[in-house]
């Protein structure tokens, strides 16, 4: 549950910033691969954001933790993330 809250807060922070809609889509892709992808596909999706070594290590740890969640929990977290990204708070008008 702590992971879900963390992801929701990060998603809202990105959506509330002056970032473009492209960032939200890119972030959603990273999150999708966090829940549904392989470790290597997740690392590939994160690499364009130029993470430092600590960020890479932390993201690998997070991916390995997420991989241990039951599939229904991963599906629910993915749906929550999609709902947040599509919410009015992520509107860029």
CSV table of C-alpha atoms in Angstrom, one decimal:
chain,number,residue,atom,x,y,z
A,1,UNK,CA,0.0,0.0,0.0
A,2,UNK,CA,2.9,2.4,0.7
A,3,UNK,CA,4.1,1.8,-2.8
A,4,UNK,CA,0.6,2.8,-4.2
A,5,UNK,CA,0.6,6.0,-2.2
A,6,UNK,CA,4.1,6.9,-3.3
A,7,UNK,CA,3.3,6.3,-7.0
A,8,UNK,CA,0.0,8.3,-6.7
A,9,UNK,CA,1.9,11.2,-5.1
A,10,UNK,CA,4.6,11.1,-7.7
A,11,UNK,CA,2.1,10.9,-10.5
A,12,UNK,CA,0.1,13.9,-9.1
A,13,UNK,CA,3.3,15.9,-8.7
A,14,UNK,CA,4.2,15.4,-12.3
A,15,UNK,CA,0.7,16.1,-13.5
A,16,UNK,CA,0.5,19.3,-11.4
A,17,UNK,CA,3.7,20.7,-12.7
A,18,UNK,CA,4.2,22.7,-15.8
A,19,UNK,CA,5.4,19.6,-17.6
A,20,UNK,CA,3.9,18.8,-21.0
A,21,UNK,CA,1.4,16.0,-21.7
A,22,UNK,CA,4.3,14.1,-23.3
A,23,UNK,CA,5.9,13.8,-19.9
A,24,UNK,CA,2.7,12.3,-18.4
A,25,UNK,CA,2.6,9.7,-21.2
A,26,UNK,CA,6.3,8.9,-20.8
A,27,UNK,CA,5.8,8.5,-17.1
A,28,UNK,CA,2.8,6.3,-17.6
A,29,UNK,CA,4.9,4.1,-19.9
A,30,UNK,CA,7.6,3.8,-17.2
A,31,UNK,CA,4.9,2.9,-14.7
A,32,UNK,CA,3.3,0.4,-17.1
A,33,UNK,CA,6.7,-1.4,-17.5
A,34,UNK,CA,7.3,-1.2,-13.7
A,35,UNK,CA,4.1,-3.3,-13.2
A,36,UNK,CA,4.0,-5.3,-16.4
A,37,UNK,CA,7.4,-5.3,-18.0
A,38,UNK,CA,10.7,-7.1,-17.5
A,39,UNK,CA,13.5,-5.6,-15.5
A,40,UNK,CA,15.4,-4.8,-18.7
A,41,UNK,CA,12.4,-3.2,-20.5
A,42,UNK,CA,11.8,-1.1,-17.3
A,43,UNK,CA,15.5,-0.1,-17.3
A,44,UNK,CA,15.3,0.9,-21.0
A,45,UNK,CA,12.3,3.0,-20.3
A,46,UNK,CA,13.9,4.9,-17.5
A,47,UNK,CA,17.3,5.4,-19.2
A,48,UNK,CA,16.2,8.5,-21.3
A,49,UNK,CA,15.7,10.4,-18.1
A,50,UNK,CA,19.4,10.1,-17.3
A,51,UNK,CA,19.2,8.6,-13.8
A,52,UNK,CA,22.3,8.6,-11.7
A,53,UNK,CA,23.6,5.4,-10.2
A,54,UNK,CA,21.6,5.8,-7.0
A,55,UNK,CA,18.4,6.3,-9.0
A,56,UNK,CA,19.2,3.2,-11.1
A,57,UNK,CA,19.8,1.1,-8.0
A,58,UNK,CA,16.7,2.4,-6.3
A,59,UNK,CA,14.5,1.8,-9.4
A,60,UNK,CA,15.9,-1.8,-9.7
A,61,UNK,CA,15.0,-2.4,-6.1
A,62,UNK,CA,11.5,-1.0,-6.6
A,63,UNK,CA,11.0,-3.1,-9.7
A,64,UNK,CA,12.1,-6.3,-7.9
A,65,UNK,CA,9.7,-5.4,-5.0
A,66,UNK,CA,6.8,-4.8,-7.4
A,67,UNK,CA,7.5,-8.1,-9.2
A,68,UNK,CA,6.7,-9.8,-5.9
A,69,UNK,CA,3.2,-8.3,-5.7
A,70,UNK,CA,0.2,-10.5,-6.7
A,71,UNK,CA,-0.9,-9.8,-10.3
A,72,UNK,CA,-4.3,-8.3,-9.2
A,73,UNK,CA,-2.4,-5.8,-7.0
A,74,UNK,CA,-0.2,-4.7,-10.0
A,75,UNK,CA,-3.3,-4.4,-12.2
A,76,UNK,CA,-5.1,-2.3,-9.7
A,77,UNK,CA,-2.1,0.0,-9.2
A,78,UNK,CA,-1.8,0.4,-13.0
A,79,UNK,CA,-5.4,1.3,-13.3
A,80,UNK,CA,-5.0,3.9,-10.5
A,81,UNK,CA,-2.1,5.4,-12.3
A,82,UNK,CA,-4.0,5.6,-15.5
A,83,UNK,CA,-6.9,7.2,-13.7
A,84,UNK,CA,-4.7,9.8,-12.2
A,85,UNK,CA,-2.9,10.7,-15.4
A,86,UNK,CA,-6.3,11.1,-17.2
A,87,UNK,CA,-7.8,13.1,-14.4
A,88,UNK,CA,-8.6,16.9,-14.6
A,89,UNK,CA,-5.5,17.5,-12.4
A,90,UNK,CA,-3.4,16.3,-15.3
A,91,UNK,CA,-5.1,18.6,-17.8
A,92,UNK,CA,-2.7,21.1,-19.5
A,93,UNK,CA,-5.2,23.6,-20.7
